[in-house]
PDB file of C-alpha atoms in Angstrom:
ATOM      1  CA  UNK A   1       0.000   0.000   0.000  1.00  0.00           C
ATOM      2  CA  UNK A   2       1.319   3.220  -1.427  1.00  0.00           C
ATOM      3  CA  UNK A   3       0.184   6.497   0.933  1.00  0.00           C
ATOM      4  CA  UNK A   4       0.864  10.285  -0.532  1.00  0.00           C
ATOM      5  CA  UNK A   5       2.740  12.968   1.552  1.00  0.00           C
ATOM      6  CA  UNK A   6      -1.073  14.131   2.473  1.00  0.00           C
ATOM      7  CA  UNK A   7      -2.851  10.218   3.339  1.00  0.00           C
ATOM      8  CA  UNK A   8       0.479   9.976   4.985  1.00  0.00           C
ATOM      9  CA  UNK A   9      -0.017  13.053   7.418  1.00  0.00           C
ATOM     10  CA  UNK A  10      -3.885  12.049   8.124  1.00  0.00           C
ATOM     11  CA  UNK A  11      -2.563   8.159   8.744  1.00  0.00           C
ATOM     12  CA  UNK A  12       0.073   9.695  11.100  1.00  0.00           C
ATOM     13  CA  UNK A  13      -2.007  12.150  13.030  1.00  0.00           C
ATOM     14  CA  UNK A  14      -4.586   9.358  13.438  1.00  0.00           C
ATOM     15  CA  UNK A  15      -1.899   7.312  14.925  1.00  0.00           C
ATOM     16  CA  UNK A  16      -1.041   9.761  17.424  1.00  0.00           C
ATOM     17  CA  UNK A  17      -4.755  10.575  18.029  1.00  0.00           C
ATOM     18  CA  UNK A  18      -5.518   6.636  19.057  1.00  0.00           C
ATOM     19  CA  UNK A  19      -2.126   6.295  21.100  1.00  0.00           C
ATOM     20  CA  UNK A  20      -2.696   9.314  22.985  1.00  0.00           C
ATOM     21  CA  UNK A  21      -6.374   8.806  24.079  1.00  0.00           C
ATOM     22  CA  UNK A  22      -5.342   4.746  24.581  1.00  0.00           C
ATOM     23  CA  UNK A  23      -2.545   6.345  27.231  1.00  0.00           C
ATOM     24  CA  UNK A  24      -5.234   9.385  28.971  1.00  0.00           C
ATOM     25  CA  UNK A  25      -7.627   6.084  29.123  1.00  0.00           C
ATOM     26  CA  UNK A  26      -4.863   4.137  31.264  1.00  0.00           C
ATOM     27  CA  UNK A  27      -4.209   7.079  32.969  1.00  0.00           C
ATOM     28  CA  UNK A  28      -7.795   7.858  33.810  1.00  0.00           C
ATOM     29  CA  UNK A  29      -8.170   4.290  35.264  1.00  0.00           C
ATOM     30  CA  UNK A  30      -5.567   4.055  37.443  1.00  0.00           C
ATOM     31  CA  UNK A  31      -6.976   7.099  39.067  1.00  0.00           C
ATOM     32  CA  UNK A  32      -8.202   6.477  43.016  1.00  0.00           C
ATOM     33  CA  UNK A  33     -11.690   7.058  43.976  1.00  0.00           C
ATOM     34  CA  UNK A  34     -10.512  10.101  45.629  1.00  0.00           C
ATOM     35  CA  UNK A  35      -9.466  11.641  42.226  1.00  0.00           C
ATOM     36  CA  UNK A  36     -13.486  11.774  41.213  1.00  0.00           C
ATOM     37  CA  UNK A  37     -14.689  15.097  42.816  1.00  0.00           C
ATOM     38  CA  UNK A  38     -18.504  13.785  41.711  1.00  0.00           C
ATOM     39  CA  UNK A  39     -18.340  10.928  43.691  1.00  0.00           C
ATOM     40  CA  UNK A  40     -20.827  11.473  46.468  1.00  0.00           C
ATOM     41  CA  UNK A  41     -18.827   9.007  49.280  1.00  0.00           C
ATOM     42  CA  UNK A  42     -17.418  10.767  52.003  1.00  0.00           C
ATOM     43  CA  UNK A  43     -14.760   9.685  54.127  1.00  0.00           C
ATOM     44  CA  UNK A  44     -15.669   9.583  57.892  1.00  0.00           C
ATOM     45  CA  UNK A  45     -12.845  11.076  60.558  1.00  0.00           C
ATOM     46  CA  UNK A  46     -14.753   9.746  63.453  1.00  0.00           C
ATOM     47  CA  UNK A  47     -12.963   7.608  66.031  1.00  0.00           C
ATOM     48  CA  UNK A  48     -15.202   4.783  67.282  1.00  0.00           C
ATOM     49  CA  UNK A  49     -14.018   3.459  71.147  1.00  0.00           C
ATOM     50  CA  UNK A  50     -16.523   1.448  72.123  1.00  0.00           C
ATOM     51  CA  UNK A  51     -20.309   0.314  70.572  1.00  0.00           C
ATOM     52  CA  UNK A  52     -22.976  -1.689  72.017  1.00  0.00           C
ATOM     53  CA  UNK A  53     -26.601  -1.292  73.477  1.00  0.00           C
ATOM     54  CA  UNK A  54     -28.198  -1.363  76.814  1.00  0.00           C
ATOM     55  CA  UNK A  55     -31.747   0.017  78.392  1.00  0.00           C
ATOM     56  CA  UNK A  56     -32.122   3.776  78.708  1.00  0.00           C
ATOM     57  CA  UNK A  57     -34.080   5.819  81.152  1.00  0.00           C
ATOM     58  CA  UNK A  58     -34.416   9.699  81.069  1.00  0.00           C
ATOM     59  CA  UNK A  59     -34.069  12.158  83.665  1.00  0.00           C
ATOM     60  CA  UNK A  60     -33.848  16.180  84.251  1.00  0.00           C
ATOM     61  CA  UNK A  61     -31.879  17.608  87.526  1.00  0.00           C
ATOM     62  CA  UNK A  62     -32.364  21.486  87.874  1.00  0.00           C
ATOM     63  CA  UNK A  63     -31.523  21.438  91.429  1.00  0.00           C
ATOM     64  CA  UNK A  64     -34.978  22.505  92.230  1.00  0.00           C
ATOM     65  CA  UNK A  65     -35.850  19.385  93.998  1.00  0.00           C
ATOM     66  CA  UNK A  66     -38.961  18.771  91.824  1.00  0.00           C
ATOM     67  CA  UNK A  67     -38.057  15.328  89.949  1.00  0.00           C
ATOM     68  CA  UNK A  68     -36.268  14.551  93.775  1.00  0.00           C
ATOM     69  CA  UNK A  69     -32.712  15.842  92.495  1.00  0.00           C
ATOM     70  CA  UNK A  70     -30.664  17.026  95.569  1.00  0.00           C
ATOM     71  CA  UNK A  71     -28.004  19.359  93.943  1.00  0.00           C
ATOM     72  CA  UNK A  72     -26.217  20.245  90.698  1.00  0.00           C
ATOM     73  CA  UNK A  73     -25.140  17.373  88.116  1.00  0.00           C
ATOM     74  CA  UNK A  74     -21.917  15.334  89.615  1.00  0.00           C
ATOM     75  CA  UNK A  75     -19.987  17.552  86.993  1.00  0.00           C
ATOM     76  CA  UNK A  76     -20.614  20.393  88.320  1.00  0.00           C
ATOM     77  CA  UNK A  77     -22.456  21.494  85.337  1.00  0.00           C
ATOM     78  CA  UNK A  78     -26.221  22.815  84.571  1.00  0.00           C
ATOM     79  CA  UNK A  79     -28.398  20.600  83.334  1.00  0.00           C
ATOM     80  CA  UNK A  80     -28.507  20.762  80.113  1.00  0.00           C
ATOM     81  CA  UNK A  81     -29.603  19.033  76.513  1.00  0.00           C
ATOM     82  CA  UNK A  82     -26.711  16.383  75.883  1.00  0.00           C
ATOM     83  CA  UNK A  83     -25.871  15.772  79.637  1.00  0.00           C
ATOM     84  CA  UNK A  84     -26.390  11.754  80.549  1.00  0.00           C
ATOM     85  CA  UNK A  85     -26.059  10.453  83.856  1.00  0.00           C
ATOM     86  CA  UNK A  86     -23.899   6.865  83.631  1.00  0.00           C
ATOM     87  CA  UNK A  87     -23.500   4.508  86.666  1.00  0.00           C
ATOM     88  CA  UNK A  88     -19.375   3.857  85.367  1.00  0.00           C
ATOM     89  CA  UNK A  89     -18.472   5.707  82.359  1.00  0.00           C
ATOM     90  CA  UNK A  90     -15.782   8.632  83.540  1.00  0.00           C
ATOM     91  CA  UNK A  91     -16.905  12.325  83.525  1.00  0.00           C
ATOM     92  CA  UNK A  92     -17.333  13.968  80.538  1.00  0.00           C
ATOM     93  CA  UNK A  93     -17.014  11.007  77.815  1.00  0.00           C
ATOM     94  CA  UNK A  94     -18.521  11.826  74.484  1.00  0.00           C
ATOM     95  CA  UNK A  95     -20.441  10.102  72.096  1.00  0.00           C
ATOM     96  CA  UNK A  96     -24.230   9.453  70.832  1.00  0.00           C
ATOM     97  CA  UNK A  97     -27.215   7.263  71.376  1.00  0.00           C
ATOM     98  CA  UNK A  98     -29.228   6.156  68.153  1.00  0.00           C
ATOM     99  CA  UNK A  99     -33.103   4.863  68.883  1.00  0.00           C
ATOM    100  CA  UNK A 100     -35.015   3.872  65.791  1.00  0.00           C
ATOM    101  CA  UNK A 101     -32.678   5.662  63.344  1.00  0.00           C
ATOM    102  CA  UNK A 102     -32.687   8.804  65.419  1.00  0.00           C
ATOM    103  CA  UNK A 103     -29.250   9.832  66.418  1.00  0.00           C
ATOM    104  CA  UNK A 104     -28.547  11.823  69.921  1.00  0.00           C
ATOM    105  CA  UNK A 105     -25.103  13.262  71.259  1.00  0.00           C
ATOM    106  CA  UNK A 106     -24.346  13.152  74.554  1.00  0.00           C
ATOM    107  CA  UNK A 107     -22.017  14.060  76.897  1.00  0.00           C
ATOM    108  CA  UNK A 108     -21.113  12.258  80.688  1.00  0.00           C
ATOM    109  CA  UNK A 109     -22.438  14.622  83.100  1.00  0.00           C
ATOM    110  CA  UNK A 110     -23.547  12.840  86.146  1.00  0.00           C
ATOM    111  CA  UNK A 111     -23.672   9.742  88.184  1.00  0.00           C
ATOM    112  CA  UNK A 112     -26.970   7.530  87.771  1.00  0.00           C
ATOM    113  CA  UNK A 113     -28.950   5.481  87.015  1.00  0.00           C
ATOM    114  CA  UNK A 114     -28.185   3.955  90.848  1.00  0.00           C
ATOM    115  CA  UNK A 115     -30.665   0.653  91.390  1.00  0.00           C
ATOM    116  CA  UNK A 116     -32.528   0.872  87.817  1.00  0.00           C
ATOM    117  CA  UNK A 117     -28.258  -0.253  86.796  1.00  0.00           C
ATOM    118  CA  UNK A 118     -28.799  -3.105  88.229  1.00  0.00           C
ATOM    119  CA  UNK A 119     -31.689  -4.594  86.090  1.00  0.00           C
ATOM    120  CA  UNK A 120     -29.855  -3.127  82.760  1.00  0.00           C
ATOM    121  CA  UNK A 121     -30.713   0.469  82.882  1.00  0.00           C
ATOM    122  CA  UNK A 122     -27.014   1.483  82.171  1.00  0.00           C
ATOM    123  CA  UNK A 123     -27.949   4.825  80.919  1.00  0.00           C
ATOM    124  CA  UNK A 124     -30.029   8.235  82.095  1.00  0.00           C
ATOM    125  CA  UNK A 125     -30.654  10.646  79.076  1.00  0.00           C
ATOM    126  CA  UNK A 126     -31.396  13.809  79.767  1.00  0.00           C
ATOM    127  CA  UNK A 127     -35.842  14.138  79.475  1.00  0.00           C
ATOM    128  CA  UNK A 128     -35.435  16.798  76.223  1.00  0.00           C
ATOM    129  CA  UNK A 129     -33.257  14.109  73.978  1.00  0.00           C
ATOM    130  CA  UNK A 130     -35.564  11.307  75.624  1.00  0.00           C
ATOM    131  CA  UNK A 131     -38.494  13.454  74.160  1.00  0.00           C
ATOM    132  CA  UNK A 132     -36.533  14.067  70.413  1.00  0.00           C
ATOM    133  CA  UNK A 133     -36.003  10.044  70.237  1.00  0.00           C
ATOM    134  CA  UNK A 134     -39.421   9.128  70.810  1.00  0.00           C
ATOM    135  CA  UNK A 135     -41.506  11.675  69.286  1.00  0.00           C
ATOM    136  CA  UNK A 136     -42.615  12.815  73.133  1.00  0.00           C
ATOM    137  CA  UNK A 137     -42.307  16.402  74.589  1.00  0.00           C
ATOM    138  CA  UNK A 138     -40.481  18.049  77.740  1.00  0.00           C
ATOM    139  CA  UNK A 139     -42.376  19.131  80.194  1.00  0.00           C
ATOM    140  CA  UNK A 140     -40.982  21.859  81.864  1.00  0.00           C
ATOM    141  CA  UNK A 141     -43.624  22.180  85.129  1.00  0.00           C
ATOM    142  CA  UNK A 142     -42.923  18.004  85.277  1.00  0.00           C
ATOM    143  CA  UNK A 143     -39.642  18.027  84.120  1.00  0.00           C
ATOM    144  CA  UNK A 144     -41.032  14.888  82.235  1.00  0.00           C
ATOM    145  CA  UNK A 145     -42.089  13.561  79.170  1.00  0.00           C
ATOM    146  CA  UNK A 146     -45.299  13.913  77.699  1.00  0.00           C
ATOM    147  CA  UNK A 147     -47.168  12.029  74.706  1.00  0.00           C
ATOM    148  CA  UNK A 148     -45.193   8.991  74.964  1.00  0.00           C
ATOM    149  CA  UNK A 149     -47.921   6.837  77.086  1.00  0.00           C
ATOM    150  CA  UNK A 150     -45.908   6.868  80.181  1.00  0.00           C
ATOM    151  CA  UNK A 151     -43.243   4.935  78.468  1.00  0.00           C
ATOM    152  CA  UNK A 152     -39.741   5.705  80.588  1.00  0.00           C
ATOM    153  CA  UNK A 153     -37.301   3.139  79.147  1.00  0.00           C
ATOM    154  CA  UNK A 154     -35.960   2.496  75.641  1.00  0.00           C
ATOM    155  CA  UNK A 155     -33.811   0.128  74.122  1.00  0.00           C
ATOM    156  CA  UNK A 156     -30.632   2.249  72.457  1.00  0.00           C
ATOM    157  CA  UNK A 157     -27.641   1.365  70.901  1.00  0.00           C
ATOM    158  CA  UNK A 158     -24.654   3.735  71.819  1.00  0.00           C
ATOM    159  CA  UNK A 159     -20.884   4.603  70.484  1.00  0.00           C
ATOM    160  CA  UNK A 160     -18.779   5.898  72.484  1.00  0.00           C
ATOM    161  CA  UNK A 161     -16.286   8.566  70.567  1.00  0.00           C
ATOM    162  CA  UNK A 162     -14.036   9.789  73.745  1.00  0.00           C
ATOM    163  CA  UNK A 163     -12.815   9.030  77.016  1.00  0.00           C
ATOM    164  CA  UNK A 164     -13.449  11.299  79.393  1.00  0.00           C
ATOM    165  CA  UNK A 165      -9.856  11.920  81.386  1.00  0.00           C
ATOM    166  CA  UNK A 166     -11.039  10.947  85.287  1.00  0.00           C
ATOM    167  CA  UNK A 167     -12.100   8.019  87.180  1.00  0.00           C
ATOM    168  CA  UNK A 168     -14.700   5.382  85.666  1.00  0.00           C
ATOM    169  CA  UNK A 169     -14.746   2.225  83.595  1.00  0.00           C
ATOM    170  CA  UNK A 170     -13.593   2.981  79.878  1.00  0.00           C
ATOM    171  CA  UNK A 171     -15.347  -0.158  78.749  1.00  0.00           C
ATOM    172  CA  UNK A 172     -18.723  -1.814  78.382  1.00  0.00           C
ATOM    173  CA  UNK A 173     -20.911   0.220  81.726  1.00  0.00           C
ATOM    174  CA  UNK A 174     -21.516  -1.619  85.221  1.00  0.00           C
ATOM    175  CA  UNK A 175     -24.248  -1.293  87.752  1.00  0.00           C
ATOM    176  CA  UNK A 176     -23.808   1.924  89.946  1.00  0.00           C
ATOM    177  CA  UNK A 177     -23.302  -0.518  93.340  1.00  0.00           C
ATOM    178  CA  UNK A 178     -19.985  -1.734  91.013  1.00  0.00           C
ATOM    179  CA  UNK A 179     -18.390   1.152  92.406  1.00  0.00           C
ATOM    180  CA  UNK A 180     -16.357   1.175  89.245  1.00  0.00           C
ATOM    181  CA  UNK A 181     -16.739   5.164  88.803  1.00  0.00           C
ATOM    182  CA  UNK A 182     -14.533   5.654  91.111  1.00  0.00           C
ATOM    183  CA  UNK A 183     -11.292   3.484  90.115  1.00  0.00           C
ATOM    184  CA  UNK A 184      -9.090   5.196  87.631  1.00  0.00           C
ATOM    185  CA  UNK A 185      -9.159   2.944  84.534  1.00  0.00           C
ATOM    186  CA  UNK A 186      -6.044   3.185  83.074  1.00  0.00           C
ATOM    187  CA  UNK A 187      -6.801   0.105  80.212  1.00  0.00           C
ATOM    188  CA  UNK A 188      -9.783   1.350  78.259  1.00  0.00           C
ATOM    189  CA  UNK A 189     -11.639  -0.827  76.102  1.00  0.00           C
ATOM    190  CA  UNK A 190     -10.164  -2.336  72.599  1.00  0.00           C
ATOM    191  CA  UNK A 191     -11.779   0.423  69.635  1.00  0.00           C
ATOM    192  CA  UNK A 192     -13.754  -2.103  67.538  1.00  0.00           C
ATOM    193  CA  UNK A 193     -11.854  -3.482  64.525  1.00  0.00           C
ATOM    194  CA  UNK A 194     -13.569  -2.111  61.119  1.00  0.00           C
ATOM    195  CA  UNK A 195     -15.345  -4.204  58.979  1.00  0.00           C
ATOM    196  CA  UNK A 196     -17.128  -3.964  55.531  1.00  0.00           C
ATOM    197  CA  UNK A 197     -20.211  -4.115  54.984  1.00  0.00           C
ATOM    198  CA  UNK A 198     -22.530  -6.803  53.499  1.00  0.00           C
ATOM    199  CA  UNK A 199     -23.214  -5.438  49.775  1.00  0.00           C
ATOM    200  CA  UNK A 200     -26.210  -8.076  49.977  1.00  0.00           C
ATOM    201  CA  UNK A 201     -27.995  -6.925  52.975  1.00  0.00           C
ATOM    202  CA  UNK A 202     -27.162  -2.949  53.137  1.00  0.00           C
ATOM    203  CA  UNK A 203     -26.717  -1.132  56.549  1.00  0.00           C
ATOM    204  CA  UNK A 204     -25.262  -4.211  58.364  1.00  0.00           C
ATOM    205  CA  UNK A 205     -21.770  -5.102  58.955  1.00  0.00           C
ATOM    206  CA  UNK A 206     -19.798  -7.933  58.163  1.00  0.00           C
ATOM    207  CA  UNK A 207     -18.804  -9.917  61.477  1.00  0.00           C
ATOM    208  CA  UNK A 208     -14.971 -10.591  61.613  1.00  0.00           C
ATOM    209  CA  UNK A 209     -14.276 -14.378  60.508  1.00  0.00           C
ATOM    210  CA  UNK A 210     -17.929 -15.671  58.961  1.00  0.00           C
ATOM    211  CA  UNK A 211     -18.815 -15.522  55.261  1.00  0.00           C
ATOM    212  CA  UNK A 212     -20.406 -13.404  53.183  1.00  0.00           C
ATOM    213  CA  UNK A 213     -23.611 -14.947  51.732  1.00  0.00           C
ATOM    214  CA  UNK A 214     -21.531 -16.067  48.787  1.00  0.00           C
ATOM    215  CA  UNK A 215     -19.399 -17.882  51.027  1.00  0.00           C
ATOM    216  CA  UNK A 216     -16.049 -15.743  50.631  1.00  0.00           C
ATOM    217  CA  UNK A 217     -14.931 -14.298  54.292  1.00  0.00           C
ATOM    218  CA  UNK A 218     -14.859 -11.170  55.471  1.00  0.00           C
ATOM    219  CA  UNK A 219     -12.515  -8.676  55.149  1.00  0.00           C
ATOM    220  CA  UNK A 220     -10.689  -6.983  57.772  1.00  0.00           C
ATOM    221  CA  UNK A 221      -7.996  -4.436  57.771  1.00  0.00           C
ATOM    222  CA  UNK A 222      -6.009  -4.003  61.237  1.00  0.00           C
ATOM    223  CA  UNK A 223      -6.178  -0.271  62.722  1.00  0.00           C
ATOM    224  CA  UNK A 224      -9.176   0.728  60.657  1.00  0.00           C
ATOM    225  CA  UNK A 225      -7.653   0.526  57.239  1.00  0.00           C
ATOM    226  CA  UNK A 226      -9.554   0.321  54.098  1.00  0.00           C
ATOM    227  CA  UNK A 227      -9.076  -3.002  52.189  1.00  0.00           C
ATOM    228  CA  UNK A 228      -6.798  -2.304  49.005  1.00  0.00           C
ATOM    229  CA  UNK A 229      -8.548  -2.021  45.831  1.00  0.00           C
ATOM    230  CA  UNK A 230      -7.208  -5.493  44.958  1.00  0.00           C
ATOM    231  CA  UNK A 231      -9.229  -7.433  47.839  1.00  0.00           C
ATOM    232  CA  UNK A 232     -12.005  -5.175  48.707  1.00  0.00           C
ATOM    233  CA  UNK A 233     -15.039  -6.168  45.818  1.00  0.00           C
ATOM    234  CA  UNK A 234     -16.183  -3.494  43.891  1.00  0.00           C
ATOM    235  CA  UNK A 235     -18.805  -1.442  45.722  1.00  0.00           C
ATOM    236  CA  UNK A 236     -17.720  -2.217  49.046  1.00  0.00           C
ATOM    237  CA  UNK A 237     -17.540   0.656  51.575  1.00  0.00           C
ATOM    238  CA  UNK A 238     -16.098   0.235  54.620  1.00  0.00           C
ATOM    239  CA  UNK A 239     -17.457   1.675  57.442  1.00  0.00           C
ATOM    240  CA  UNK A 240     -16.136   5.203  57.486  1.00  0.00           C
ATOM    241  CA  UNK A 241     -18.188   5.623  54.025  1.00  0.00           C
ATOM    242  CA  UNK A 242     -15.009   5.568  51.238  1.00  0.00           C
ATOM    243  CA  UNK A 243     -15.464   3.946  48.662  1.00  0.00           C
ATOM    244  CA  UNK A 244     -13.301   0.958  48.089  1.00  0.00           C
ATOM    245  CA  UNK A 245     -13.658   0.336  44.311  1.00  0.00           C
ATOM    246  CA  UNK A 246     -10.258   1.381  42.209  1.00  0.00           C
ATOM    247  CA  UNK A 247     -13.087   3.222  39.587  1.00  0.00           C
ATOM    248  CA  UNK A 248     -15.679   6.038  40.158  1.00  0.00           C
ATOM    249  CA  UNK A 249     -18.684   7.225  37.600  1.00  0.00           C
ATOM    250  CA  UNK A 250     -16.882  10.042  37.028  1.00  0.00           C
ATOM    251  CA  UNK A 251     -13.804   7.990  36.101  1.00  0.00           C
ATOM    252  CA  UNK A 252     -15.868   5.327  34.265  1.00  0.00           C
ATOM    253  CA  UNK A 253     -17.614   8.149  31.903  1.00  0.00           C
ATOM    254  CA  UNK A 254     -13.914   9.558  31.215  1.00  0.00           C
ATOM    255  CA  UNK A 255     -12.635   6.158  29.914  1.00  0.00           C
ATOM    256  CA  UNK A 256     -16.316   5.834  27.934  1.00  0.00           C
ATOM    257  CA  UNK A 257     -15.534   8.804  26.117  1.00  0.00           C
ATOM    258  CA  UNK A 258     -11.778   8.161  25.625  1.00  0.00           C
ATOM    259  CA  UNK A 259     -12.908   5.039  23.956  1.00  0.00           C
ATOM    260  CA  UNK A 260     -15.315   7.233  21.779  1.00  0.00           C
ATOM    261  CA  UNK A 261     -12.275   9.144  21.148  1.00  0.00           C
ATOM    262  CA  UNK A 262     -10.272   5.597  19.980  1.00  0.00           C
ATOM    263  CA  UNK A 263     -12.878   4.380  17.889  1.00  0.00           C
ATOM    264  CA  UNK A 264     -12.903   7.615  15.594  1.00  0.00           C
ATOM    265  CA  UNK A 265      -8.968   7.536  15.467  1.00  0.00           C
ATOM    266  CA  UNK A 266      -9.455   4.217  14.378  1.00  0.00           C
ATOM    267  CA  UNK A 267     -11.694   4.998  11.416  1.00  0.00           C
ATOM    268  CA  UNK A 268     -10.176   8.124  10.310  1.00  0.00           C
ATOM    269  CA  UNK A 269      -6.893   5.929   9.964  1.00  0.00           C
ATOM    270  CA  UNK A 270      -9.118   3.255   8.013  1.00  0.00           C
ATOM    271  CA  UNK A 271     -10.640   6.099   6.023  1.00  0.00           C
ATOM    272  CA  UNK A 272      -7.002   6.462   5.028  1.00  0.00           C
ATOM    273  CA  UNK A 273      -5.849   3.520   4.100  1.00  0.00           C
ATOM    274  CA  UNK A 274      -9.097   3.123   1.615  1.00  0.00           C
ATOM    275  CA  UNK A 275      -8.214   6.065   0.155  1.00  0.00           C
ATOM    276  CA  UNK A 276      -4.843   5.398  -0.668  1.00  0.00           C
ATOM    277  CA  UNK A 277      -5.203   2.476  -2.639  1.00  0.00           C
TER     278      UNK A 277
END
């Protein structure tokens, strides 16, 4: 096949056209998820200590004496919206309660629940985030809650996202008559190791060692590390909300047009070579 100084220029610069998008293409793909700025996952900088459920109970001390309080919070702080009472967590530990997909923060601000901890009660929420969780409303001539039929306990999970620096148990919480808030624990609990979710059933996490429903095991990373793109399967997230998969949409619709790109390089330089004959 014989090409003229001009077929040879269009065969050329069609050349260069398809090596050139080829190459942006692999460049494009090797791209990490991070690289997409469309991508709507969002990486999670909260630090998990401890997670776990228990009963809750609510309560409201003003010092007034009307619910039967005797003095200010053991903090020394007003009562207050996102104060708790616990029977061993340390003073001022942080973290939030979540009852029937309503999330509430809190913040360790007295001692309590006293007997109620021993029958399970391991937490007192203050009566206005008692009243947000369950659709009720604070009473402030009570100090209650109304429009929840009398209800006073709830079943709550809870996460636990700092330590509070005095005495108390930095672990699962103990009945009140423990007397474990008032031992300086100096060997806080284990953070819970990060796991990825089940794509198959959304919203729940993989449990360390058992099998996905399609039999492969779970994948854990030590010290809350993602799984590399190479083990994690596509669409995983882990449980900070990044996205594991080595490809986003927005890097998926570059190499889809960078093939578009190829495939007329392609013909132009076929265009050519008819032409030339």
């Amino acid at each position: 096949m014989r090409f003229s100084p001009r077929l040879r220029h269009h065969v050329f610069a069609a050349t260069v056209l398809g090596a050139s998008i080829l190459t942006s293409a692999g460049v494009v793909s090797a791209l990490p998820a991070s690289a997409d700025t469309g991508s709507s996952a969002s990486a999670d900088s909260e630090t998990i200590l401890l997670k776990g459920s228990t009963k809750a109970s609510y309560f409201w001390d003003d010092s007034s004496g009307r619910a039967g309080d005797t003095g200010l919070p053991a903090s020394g702080k007003p009562m207050q919206k996102g104060m708790i009472a616990s029977p061993s967590w340390p003073l001022f530990t942080e973290g939030y309660v979540v009852y029937k997909g309503k999330k509430a923060k809190f913040f360790v601000g007295d001692r309590g629940p006293g007997i109620p901890s021993n029958n399970g009660v391991m937490i007192d929420l203050d009566a206005k985030s008692f009243a947000d969780l369950t659709g009720g409303t604070f009473n402030s001539s009570t100090l209650g809650v109304d429009g929840v039929g009398g209800m006073g306990h709830i079943k709550v999970d809870y996460v636990v996202t700092k330590w509070g620096n005095g005495v108390g148990k930095k672990n699962h919480p103990v009945a009140f008559a423990s007397g474990a808030w008032k031992v300086m624990d100096s060997n806080p609990a284990e953070p819970p190791k990060v796991v990825l979710a089940d794509p198959a059933q959304p919203g729940r996490d993989r449990e360390a060692g058992k099998a996905d429903v399609a039999g492969a095991p779970g994948i854990l990373m030590p010290n809350g590390g993602a799984a590399p793109a190479a083990l994690a399967p596509k669409g995983f997230r882990d449980l900070s909300g990044s996205q594991t998969a080595p490809i986003t949409s927005g890097s998926a619709n570059a190499l889809a047009g960078a093939a578009g790109l190829a495939a007329v390089g392609g013909a132009t330089f076929l265009i050519a070579g008819r032409l030339s004959r």
